[in-house]
CSV table of C-alpha atoms (C1' of nucleotides) in Angstrom, one decimal:
chain,number,residue,atom,x,y,z
A,1,MET,CA,0.0,0.0,0.0
A,2,GLU,CA,2.6,2.5,0.5
A,3,LEU,CA,4.4,2.0,-2.6
A,4,SER,CA,4.4,5.6,-3.4
A,5,LEU,CA,7.5,7.3,-2.6
A,6,ASP,CA,6.3,10.6,-2.0
A,7,THR,CA,5.8,13.4,-4.2
A,8,SER,CA,4.5,13.1,-7.6
A,9,LEU,CA,4.1,9.4,-7.5
A,10,VAL,CA,0.7,8.4,-8.2
A,11,PHE,CA,-1.5,7.6,-5.3
A,12,ILE,CA,-5.0,6.6,-5.3
A,13,PRO,CA,-7.3,8.6,-3.2
A,14,LYS,CA,-10.5,7.3,-2.1
A,15,THR,CA,-12.5,9.9,-3.8
A,16,ILE,CA,-11.9,12.8,-6.1
A,17,SER,CA,-12.6,15.1,-3.3
A,18,ASP,CA,-10.0,13.3,-1.3
A,19,PHE,CA,-7.6,13.8,-4.1
A,20,LEU,CA,-8.4,17.5,-4.3
A,21,ALA,CA,-8.0,17.8,-0.6
A,22,GLN,CA,-4.6,16.3,-0.9
A,23,LEU,CA,-3.7,18.7,-3.5
A,24,SER,CA,-4.7,21.6,-1.5
A,25,THR,CA,-2.2,20.6,1.1
A,26,MET,CA,0.6,21.0,-1.3
A,27,GLU,CA,2.5,24.1,-1.1
A,28,ASP,CA,4.1,24.0,-4.4
A,29,SER,CA,1.7,25.0,-7.1
A,30,SER,CA,3.6,23.5,-9.8
A,31,GLN,CA,3.6,20.3,-8.0
A,32,ARG,CA,-0.1,20.5,-7.7
A,33,SER,CA,-0.3,21.0,-11.3
A,34,SER,CA,1.6,18.1,-12.3
A,35,GLU,CA,-0.2,16.0,-9.8
A,36,LEU,CA,-3.4,17.0,-11.3
A,37,ASP,CA,-2.2,16.4,-14.7
A,38,ALA,CA,-1.0,13.0,-13.9
A,39,TYR,CA,-4.3,12.2,-12.3
A,40,VAL,CA,-6.2,13.3,-15.3
A,41,LYS,CA,-4.0,11.3,-17.4
A,42,ARG,CA,-4.8,8.2,-15.4
A,43,LEU,CA,-8.4,8.8,-15.6
A,44,GLU,CA,-8.3,9.2,-19.3
A,45,ASP,CA,-6.3,6.1,-19.4
A,46,GLU,CA,-8.9,4.1,-17.6
A,47,MET,CA,-11.6,5.6,-19.5
A,48,ARG,CA,-10.0,4.3,-22.6
A,49,LYS,CA,-9.9,0.9,-21.1
A,50,ILE,CA,-13.5,0.7,-20.3
A,51,GLU,CA,-14.4,2.3,-23.5
A,52,VAL,CA,-15.1,-1.1,-24.8
A,53,PHE,CA,-17.7,-1.7,-22.2
A,54,LYS,CA,-19.3,1.6,-22.5
A,55,ARG,CA,-22.5,0.0,-23.3
A,56,GLU,CA,-22.4,-2.1,-20.3
A,57,LEU,CA,-21.0,0.6,-18.0
A,58,PRO,CA,-22.5,3.8,-19.2
A,59,LEU,CA,-22.4,5.2,-15.8
A,60,CYS,CA,-18.8,4.4,-15.3
A,61,MET,CA,-18.1,6.2,-18.4
A,62,LEU,CA,-20.1,9.1,-17.3
A,63,LEU,CA,-18.4,9.3,-14.0
A,64,LEU,CA,-15.0,9.2,-15.6
A,65,LYS,CA,-15.8,11.8,-18.1
A,66,ASP,CA,-17.3,14.0,-15.5
A,67,ALA,CA,-14.3,13.6,-13.3
A,68,ILE,CA,-11.9,14.3,-16.1
A,69,GLU,CA,-13.8,17.2,-17.1
A,70,ARG,CA,-13.8,18.7,-13.7
A,71,LEU,CA,-10.2,18.0,-13.0
A,72,LYS,CA,-9.3,19.6,-16.2
A,73,GLU,CA,-11.0,22.6,-15.1
A,74,LYS,CA,-9.0,22.5,-12.0
A,75,VAL,CA,-5.9,22.3,-14.0
A,76,MET,CA,-6.9,25.4,-15.7
A,77,GLN,CA,-7.6,27.2,-12.5
A,78,CYS,CA,-4.4,26.0,-11.1
A,79,LYS,CA,-2.5,27.4,-13.9
A,80,LYS,CA,-4.1,30.7,-13.8
A,81,MET,CA,-4.3,31.5,-10.3
A,82,GLU,CA,-2.0,29.4,-8.5
A,83,ASP,CA,-2.6,30.8,-5.2
A,84,ARG,CA,-6.2,29.9,-5.0
A,85,PRO,CA,-7.2,26.8,-3.1
A,86,VAL,CA,-7.9,23.9,-5.3
A,87,ILE,CA,-10.5,22.3,-3.4
A,88,GLU,CA,-14.0,22.4,-4.4
A,89,GLU,CA,-16.4,19.8,-4.0
A,90,PHE,CA,-16.4,17.2,-6.6
A,91,ILE,CA,-19.8,16.8,-7.8
A,92,PRO,CA,-20.5,13.4,-9.1
A,93,LEU,CA,-23.1,13.7,-11.4
A,94,LYS,CA,-25.8,16.1,-11.0
A,95,GLY,CA,-28.9,15.5,-12.5
A,96,ASN,CA,-28.4,17.9,-15.4
A,97,LEU,CA,-25.8,16.2,-17.3
A,98,ASP,CA,-27.8,16.1,-20.4
A,99,GLU,CA,-28.3,19.7,-20.4
A,100,ASN,CA,-24.9,21.1,-19.8
A,101,GLY,CA,-22.7,18.2,-19.4
A,102,GLY,CA,-23.7,16.4,-22.4
A,103,GLY,CA,-22.2,18.7,-24.8
A,104,VAL,CA,-19.1,19.4,-23.0
A,105,LEU,CA,-18.3,15.9,-22.3
A,106,GLY,CA,-18.2,15.0,-25.9
A,107,LYS,CA,-15.2,16.9,-26.8
A,108,GLU,CA,-13.1,15.4,-24.3
A,109,ASN,CA,-12.3,12.1,-25.7
A,110,SER,CA,-10.0,12.7,-28.3
A,111,ASP,CA,-8.8,9.3,-28.1
A,112,LYS,CA,-11.9,7.6,-29.0
A,113,LYS,CA,-10.5,6.5,-32.2
A,114,ASN,CA,-8.6,3.7,-30.8
A,115,TRP,CA,-10.9,2.6,-28.2
A,116,MET,CA,-11.6,-1.1,-28.2
A,117,SER,CA,-8.9,-1.6,-30.6
A,118,SER,CA,-7.1,-3.1,-27.9
A,119,ALA,CA,-9.7,-5.4,-26.5
A,120,GLN,CA,-11.7,-7.5,-28.7
A,121,LEU,CA,-9.8,-10.0,-30.6
A,122,TRP,CA,-12.7,-11.6,-32.0
A,123,SER,CA,-13.7,-10.0,-34.9
A,124,THR,CA,-13.8,-6.4,-34.8
A,125,SER,CA,-14.4,-4.4,-37.7
A,126,LEU,CA,-12.0,-1.9,-36.6
A,127,ASN,CA,-9.1,-4.2,-36.7
A,128,ILE,CA,-9.3,-6.6,-39.4
A,129,PHE,CA,-10.4,-5.4,-42.6
A,130,GLU,CA,-11.0,-7.3,-45.6
A,131,TYR,CA,-7.7,-8.8,-46.0
A,132,ASN,CA,-8.9,-11.8,-47.6
A,133,LYS,CA,-9.0,-9.9,-50.8
A,134,HIS,CA,-5.5,-8.9,-51.0
A,135,ASP,CA,-3.8,-11.6,-49.4
A,136,SER,CA,-0.6,-10.0,-50.1
A,137,VAL,CA,-1.0,-8.2,-46.9
A,138,SER,CA,-2.4,-11.1,-45.2
A,139,GLY,CA,-2.4,-10.9,-41.5
A,140,LEU,CA,1.1,-9.9,-41.2
A,141,ARG,CA,1.1,-6.3,-40.9
A,142,MET,CA,-2.0,-5.4,-39.3
A,143,ARG,CA,-1.5,-5.4,-35.7
A,144,ASN,CA,-1.4,-2.4,-33.8
A,145,GLU,CA,-0.5,-3.1,-30.4
A,146,GLU,CA,-0.3,0.0,-28.5
A,147,ASP,CA,-2.2,-0.2,-25.4
A,148,ASP,CA,-3.9,-3.1,-24.2
A,149,ARG,CA,-3.0,-4.0,-20.8
A,150,SER,CA,-5.9,-4.9,-18.8
A,151,VAL,CA,-7.4,-6.9,-21.5
A,152,PRO,CA,-9.1,-10.0,-20.3
A,153,GLU,CA,-7.1,-13.0,-20.9
A,154,ASN,CA,-9.5,-14.7,-23.0
A,155,PRO,CA,-10.4,-12.8,-26.0
A,156,ILE,CA,-13.2,-14.8,-26.8
A,157,GLU,CA,-14.9,-14.4,-23.6
A,158,ALA,CA,-14.2,-10.8,-23.6
A,159,SER,CA,-16.0,-10.3,-26.7
A,160,ASN,CA,-18.8,-12.2,-25.3
A,161,ASN,CA,-19.5,-9.5,-22.9
A,162,ARG,CA,-20.8,-7.6,-25.7
A,163,ALA,CA,-23.9,-9.6,-25.4
A,164,MET,CA,-24.9,-7.8,-22.4
A,165,GLY,CA,-24.9,-4.7,-24.3
A,166,ARG,CA,-27.3,-6.0,-26.8
A,167,THR,CA,-29.9,-6.3,-24.4
A,168,PHE,CA,-32.2,-4.1,-26.2
A,169,VAL,CA,-35.2,-5.9,-27.2
A,170,PRO,CA,-36.4,-6.1,-30.7
A,171,PHE,CA,-39.3,-3.9,-29.9
A,172,LYS,CA,-42.5,-4.9,-31.3
A,173,GLU,CA,-43.4,-5.0,-34.8
A,174,GLN,CA,-42.6,-7.4,-37.5
A,175,TYR,CA,-39.2,-8.2,-38.2
A,176,GLU,CA,-39.8,-9.8,-41.4
A,177,SER,CA,-37.4,-12.5,-42.1
A,178,GLY,CA,-34.4,-10.5,-42.5
A,179,PHE,CA,-33.6,-10.0,-39.0
A,180,THR,CA,-30.3,-11.5,-39.3
A,181,GLY,CA,-28.3,-9.4,-41.4
A,182,THR,CA,-29.3,-6.0,-42.0
A,183,CYS,CA,-31.5,-4.6,-39.5
A,184,LEU,CA,-31.9,-1.0,-39.9
A,185,LYS,CA,-34.7,-0.6,-37.8
A,186,ASP,CA,-32.9,-1.6,-34.8
A,187,ASP,CA,-30.4,0.8,-35.5
A,188,LYS,CA,-32.9,3.4,-35.3
A,189,GLU,CA,-34.1,2.4,-32.1
A,190,VAL,CA,-30.8,1.9,-30.6
A,191,SER,CA,-29.5,5.3,-31.5
A,192,GLN,CA,-32.0,6.8,-29.3
A,193,VAL,CA,-31.4,5.0,-26.3
A,194,PRO,CA,-32.9,7.1,-23.7
A,195,SER,CA,-30.9,6.5,-20.7
A,196,LEU,CA,-27.7,7.7,-21.9
A,197,SER,CA,-28.4,11.1,-22.8
A,198,LEU,CA,-24.9,12.0,-22.7
A,199,MET,CA,-23.9,9.7,-25.4
A,200,THR,CA,-21.6,11.5,-27.5
A,201,PRO,CA,-21.8,11.0,-31.1
A,202,LEU,CA,-19.2,8.5,-31.0
A,203,MET,CA,-20.7,6.5,-28.5
A,204,SER,CA,-23.7,6.1,-30.5
A,205,GLU,CA,-21.6,5.5,-33.5
A,206,ALA,CA,-19.7,2.9,-31.8
A,207,LEU,CA,-22.8,1.6,-30.4
A,208,ASP,CA,-24.5,0.8,-33.5
A,209,ALA,CA,-21.4,-0.4,-35.1
A,210,SER,CA,-21.2,-3.0,-32.5
A,211,THR,CA,-24.7,-3.7,-32.2
A,212,ASN,CA,-25.8,-4.7,-35.5
A,213,THR,CA,-24.0,-4.4,-38.5
A,214,ASN,CA,-26.4,-2.4,-40.3
A,215,ILE,CA,-24.5,-1.4,-43.0
A,216,LYS,CA,-24.6,-4.4,-45.0
A,217,SER,CA,-21.7,-3.5,-46.9
A,218,ASN,CA,-18.9,-5.7,-45.9
A,219,ASN,CA,-19.5,-7.1,-42.7
A,220,ASN,CA,-18.2,-10.4,-43.0
A,221,CYS,CA,-17.6,-11.9,-39.9
A,222,ARG,CA,-14.1,-11.7,-40.1
A,223,GLY,CA,-13.3,-8.3,-40.2
A,224,GLY,CA,-15.9,-6.7,-38.7
A,225,SER,CA,-18.6,-6.7,-36.5
A,226,GLY,CA,-16.6,-7.6,-33.7
A,227,SER,CA,-19.4,-7.5,-31.8
A,228,GLY,CA,-20.6,-10.3,-33.4
A,229,LEU,CA,-19.4,-13.1,-31.9
A,230,ALA,CA,-20.5,-14.2,-28.9
A,231,GLY,CA,-23.0,-12.0,-28.1
A,232,GLN,CA,-25.6,-13.0,-30.2
A,233,LEU,CA,-26.5,-16.1,-28.7
A,234,LYS,CA,-28.0,-14.5,-25.8
A,235,LEU,CA,-30.6,-12.5,-27.2
A,236,GLN,CA,-31.5,-14.1,-30.2
A,237,ASN,CA,-35.0,-15.0,-30.4
A,238,LYS,CA,-37.8,-12.9,-29.7
A,239,PRO,CA,-38.2,-12.4,-26.1
A,240,GLN,CA,-41.8,-12.2,-26.1
A,241,GLN,CA,-43.9,-15.0,-25.4
A,242,GLN,CA,-44.7,-16.9,-28.3
A,243,SER,CA,-46.7,-19.7,-27.2
A,244,GLN,CA,-46.4,-22.3,-29.7
A,245,GLN,CA,-44.6,-21.2,-32.6
A,246,GLN,CA,-41.1,-21.8,-33.0
A,247,GLN,CA,-39.0,-18.9,-32.9
A,248,PRO,CA,-40.0,-16.6,-35.6
A,249,PHE,CA,-36.7,-15.1,-35.7
A,250,ARG,CA,-33.8,-17.1,-36.5
A,251,LYS,CA,-30.9,-16.9,-34.3
A,252,GLN,CA,-28.4,-14.5,-35.5
A,253,ARG,CA,-25.7,-16.2,-37.3
A,254,ARG,CA,-22.6,-16.8,-35.3
A,255,CYS,CA,-19.4,-15.7,-36.7
A,256,TRP,CA,-16.6,-18.1,-36.5
A,257,SER,CA,-13.7,-15.8,-36.2
A,258,PRO,CA,-10.3,-17.0,-36.8
A,259,GLU,CA,-9.7,-17.1,-33.1
A,260,LEU,CA,-12.8,-19.0,-32.4
A,261,HIS,CA,-12.1,-21.4,-35.1
A,262,ARG,CA,-8.6,-21.8,-33.8
A,263,ARG,CA,-10.0,-22.9,-30.5
A,264,PHE,CA,-12.3,-25.2,-32.2
A,265,VAL,CA,-9.6,-26.9,-34.0
A,266,GLU,CA,-7.4,-27.1,-31.0
A,267,SER,CA,-10.1,-28.7,-29.1
A,268,LEU,CA,-10.8,-31.0,-31.8
A,269,GLN,CA,-7.2,-32.1,-31.7
A,270,GLN,CA,-7.3,-32.7,-28.1
A,271,LEU,CA,-10.3,-34.8,-28.4
A,272,GLY,CA,-8.8,-36.8,-31.1
A,273,GLY,CA,-10.5,-35.7,-34.2
A,274,THR,CA,-13.8,-35.0,-35.7
A,275,GLN,CA,-15.4,-37.8,-34.0
A,276,ALA,CA,-15.5,-35.8,-30.9
A,277,THR,CA,-18.9,-34.8,-29.8
A,278,PRO,CA,-20.0,-31.2,-30.1
A,279,LYS,CA,-20.5,-31.1,-26.4
A,280,GLN,CA,-17.0,-32.1,-25.6
A,281,ILE,CA,-15.7,-29.7,-28.1
A,282,ARG,CA,-17.7,-26.9,-26.7
A,283,GLU,CA,-16.5,-27.6,-23.2
A,284,LEU,CA,-13.0,-27.8,-24.2
A,285,MET,CA,-13.2,-24.6,-26.1
A,286,GLN,CA,-14.4,-22.8,-23.1
A,287,VAL,CA,-16.0,-20.1,-25.0
A,288,ASP,CA,-19.0,-18.9,-23.2
A,289,GLY,CA,-22.1,-18.3,-25.1
A,290,LEU,CA,-21.2,-20.9,-27.6
A,291,THR,CA,-23.8,-23.6,-28.0
A,292,ASN,CA,-23.6,-27.2,-28.8
A,293,ASP,CA,-25.6,-26.6,-31.9
A,294,GLU,CA,-23.3,-24.0,-33.1
A,295,VAL,CA,-20.4,-26.3,-32.6
A,296,LYS,CA,-22.2,-29.0,-34.2
A,297,SER,CA,-22.9,-27.0,-37.2
A,298,HIS,CA,-19.4,-25.9,-37.4
A,299,LEU,CA,-18.2,-29.3,-37.0
A,300,GLN,CA,-20.4,-30.4,-39.8
A,301,LYS,CA,-18.9,-27.8,-42.1
A,302,TYR,CA,-15.5,-28.8,-41.0
A,303,ARG,CA,-16.0,-32.4,-41.8
A,304,LEU,CA,-17.3,-31.5,-45.1
A,305,HIS,CA,-14.3,-29.5,-46.0
A,306,VAL,CA,-12.0,-32.1,-44.7
A,307,ARG,CA,-13.6,-34.7,-46.8
A,308,LYS,CA,-13.9,-32.6,-49.8
A,309,LEU,CA,-10.6,-31.1,-50.3
A,310,PRO,CA,-8.3,-33.8,-49.6
A,311,ALA,CA,-9.4,-35.6,-52.5
A,312,SER,CA,-8.5,-33.1,-54.9
A,313,SER,CA,-5.3,-32.0,-53.5
A,314,ALA,CA,-3.4,-34.9,-53.7
A,315,ALA,CA,-0.8,-34.4,-51.6
A,316,LYS,CA,-0.5,-37.6,-50.3
A,317,GLY,CA,2.2,-38.0,-48.3
A,318,ASN,CA,2.5,-34.8,-46.8
A,319,GLY,CA,3.0,-34.1,-43.5
A,320,ILE,CA,-0.3,-33.4,-42.5
A,321,TRP,CA,-2.5,-35.9,-41.5
A,322,MET,CA,-6.1,-36.0,-41.8
A,323,PRO,CA,-8.4,-35.2,-39.4
A,324,LEU,CA,-9.6,-38.1,-38.0
A,325,ASP,CA,-9.5,-41.3,-37.6
A,326,HIS,CA,-7.5,-43.3,-35.9
A,327,SER,CA,-10.6,-44.6,-34.9
A,328,ALA,CA,-10.5,-47.1,-37.4
A,329,ASP,CA,-8.8,-49.5,-35.2
A,330,HIS,CA,-9.0,-48.6,-31.8
A,331,SER,CA,-12.1,-47.0,-31.2
A,332,LYS,CA,-11.8,-44.4,-28.8
A,333,ALA,CA,-8.8,-43.5,-27.4
A,334,ASN,CA,-6.9,-40.7,-26.9
A,335,ASN,CA,-7.7,-37.8,-25.4
A,336,SER,CA,-8.4,-36.7,-22.1
A,337,GLN,CA,-6.5,-34.1,-20.8
A,338,SER,CA,-3.5,-35.3,-19.4
A,339,GLY,CA,-1.5,-36.6,-22.0
A,340,SER,CA,-0.5,-35.2,-25.1
A,341,PRO,CA,-3.0,-35.1,-27.5
A,342,GLN,CA,-1.7,-34.7,-30.7
A,343,GLY,CA,-4.1,-36.0,-32.7
A,344,PRO,CA,-4.0,-35.7,-36.1
A,345,LEU,CA,-6.0,-33.0,-37.4
A,346,LEU,CA,-5.9,-30.9,-40.1
A,347,PRO,CA,-4.4,-27.8,-39.9
A,348,GLY,CA,-5.1,-25.6,-42.5
A,349,GLU,CA,-7.6,-23.2,-41.6
A,350,PHE,CA,-7.5,-19.7,-41.2
A,351,ALA,CA,-5.4,-18.2,-38.8
A,352,LYS,CA,-4.5,-15.1,-39.5
A,353,GLY,CA,-6.5,-12.7,-38.2
A,354,ARG,CA,-5.2,-11.7,-35.0
A,355,SER,CA,-5.0,-8.2,-34.7
A,356,THR,CA,-5.0,-6.5,-31.7
A,357,THR,CA,-4.1,-7.1,-28.6
A,358,GLY,CA,-2.9,-9.4,-28.3
A,359,GLY,CA,-2.5,-11.3,-29.8
A,360,GLU,CA,-3.0,-13.2,-27.5
A,361,SER,CA,-0.9,-14.8,-25.6
A,362,ASP,CA,-2.5,-17.9,-25.6
A,363,ASN,CA,-2.0,-18.7,-29.0
A,364,SER,CA,0.9,-20.7,-28.9
A,365,ARG,CA,0.0,-23.0,-26.4
A,366,GLU,CA,0.6,-26.3,-27.8
A,367,ALA,CA,2.4,-25.2,-30.6
A,368,GLU,CA,1.2,-27.6,-32.9
A,369,GLU,CA,0.8,-26.5,-36.2
A,370,ASP,CA,-0.3,-23.2,-36.5
A,371,GLU,CA,-1.7,-22.4,-39.7
A,372,LYS,CA,0.0,-20.2,-41.8
A,373,SER,CA,-1.5,-18.4,-44.4
A,374,ASP,CA,-4.7,-19.1,-45.7
A,375,GLY,CA,-7.3,-17.0,-45.0
A,376,GLN,CA,-10.3,-18.3,-44.4
A,377,SER,CA,-10.6,-21.3,-46.2
A,378,TRP,CA,-9.1,-24.2,-44.8
A,379,LYS,CA,-8.8,-25.5,-48.2
A,380,GLY,CA,-5.2,-25.5,-48.2
A,381,GLY,CA,-4.3,-27.8,-45.9
A,382,LEU,CA,-5.7,-30.9,-45.9
A,383,LEU,CA,-4.6,-33.7,-47.4
A,384,HIS,CA,-6.0,-36.7,-48.0
A,385,ASN,CA,-5.6,-39.8,-47.1
A,386,ASN,CA,-8.4,-41.4,-46.7
A,387,GLN,CA,-8.5,-44.7,-46.5
A,388,GLY,CA,-11.1,-45.3,-44.4
A,389,GLY,CA,-12.9,-42.4,-44.7
A,390,ASP,CA,-13.7,-41.3,-41.5
A,391,VAL,CA,-15.4,-42.5,-38.7
B,1,DG,C1',-25.0,-37.1,-37.1
B,2,DG,C1',-26.9,-35.7,-41.3
B,3,DA,C1',-30.3,-33.1,-44.3
B,4,DT,C1',-32.2,-29.0,-45.5
B,5,DA,C1',-33.6,-24.2,-45.1
B,6,DA,C1',-32.2,-19.5,-44.7
B,7,DA,C1',-29.0,-15.9,-45.0
B,8,DT,C1',-25.1,-14.2,-47.1
B,9,DA,C1',-21.3,-13.8,-50.0
B,10,DT,C1',-19.5,-14.0,-54.7
C,1,DC,C1',-29.7,-12.8,-60.9
C,2,DA,C1',-27.4,-17.6,-60.0
C,3,DT,C1',-24.4,-20.1,-57.3
C,4,DA,C1',-21.5,-21.1,-53.4
C,5,DT,C1',-20.8,-20.8,-48.5
C,6,DT,C1',-21.9,-20.8,-43.9
C,7,DT,C1',-24.9,-21.3,-40.2
C,8,DA,C1',-29.5,-22.5,-37.9
C,9,DT,C1',-32.9,-25.9,-37.6
C,10,DC,C1',-35.2,-29.9,-38.4
DNA sequence: GGATAAATAT
DNA sequence: CATATTTATC
C-alpha cells in the first residue's frame, strides 16, 4: 500500500474530493499542477480501457468523463491563479448532465478512435479489414498493439461480454425474415437510447457499429462486427412470449472468427479428431455463449471440408494428417487431458487474423501446427488420405 | 449425425 | 440474378 515514494508518484485517493484535498495541502503550485495532470491522465487512461464496455457501463463512463472534465477545469484554474485553493467539491453527477454536461463531455475524448482496438480480438471491424481480398497483406502487418494491458485474458470471452450490451429488445413490430443481417430498424431504435443522454456522437456511433451491423456492406464476420461473436446467442430470439410457434426469428448467425475457429480446431485435436462430440468440443473450447448446436454445425462444415478437399489435393504423403481417424482401429482412445494429444487433425484453416491485442498470448500453447496463411478457407491444408474415410 | 432451409457472400 | 458458403434448424 505504501508504494508511493512521496511526491508526484501516483497515489490513489478514495474519492476525487479526497484527491483534491490532498492537492490543496501541497504548497508548491507546480507540484499541484503536475499531480493534477497525472491524475487526469490516469483517468483518461482508464476511460480508454473501459471504452469497450461503455454500453455495459454507461455510468462508469459518465463518471469518468465527468471527473476528467472537472479535473481539467481544476488544472486550468491552477494554472491561472496558482494561489487559490484547489478544493472544491467534486460533484459526481448532478442531474443535469444532459443539459450542460452532455455537450461538454463530448469533446473530451480525443482518443476515441482507438478505443476497443485493444480489446476485442474476436472480430472487430476496426481491426481486421478485408484482408482476404488482398492476401498480399495477409495478416502480417495489421497489428497495432499499442495499449492493451488490462485486457481480459480470454479474447473470446471478452467479446462475449458484448452480449450484455445488446440487451435491447427487438421492440414490437414485425421483423420480417431478415432480422439476421441488415437490420436497420434496430439501429434506429438503438440510437435513441434514452438512458444515456450524454452519449456523444461517437458513442452512438460505436454503439450501432457494434450492435448490429447495419451497413450491410462488408461485414463479414471476419473483419468486422466484432461484436458479433459471442453476443448474439444470448438474445437471439424474440423475447416475447410466443406460445407455440417456434422462434419466428432465426438466431443471429454466429461468426466463427479465426480465433474461435482456432480454438475449435485445437479442441478437436485434443479430443482426437472430428469424431469428438460437439459437447466435448464446446466444453473444451471454453467459450462462453457458444452452444452445442453451433459447434455441431461448425463441425459439420469442418467435416465436409475435410472430406472434400483432400481428394483433390493430392498431396499424399504430406505431412499433415487427416483429421480423423484413428478410430479405425481402436475406437476411442486418446484424449483426455493429461497426455499429449496430438491427434491428427488438419491444420489448415484460417489463422490469420489476429489483430489486436494481443495477440493473445495464448496462441501458442501447444504449438502444434499453426496455420499459416490461408485466410479463411481451410482448403489449403488438408490432405488426403483417406482410406477409411472417416469414422 | 446428417439433411435441409435461410442468409449471405461471390 | 445464380451459385456457393456458412450457419441455424429440423
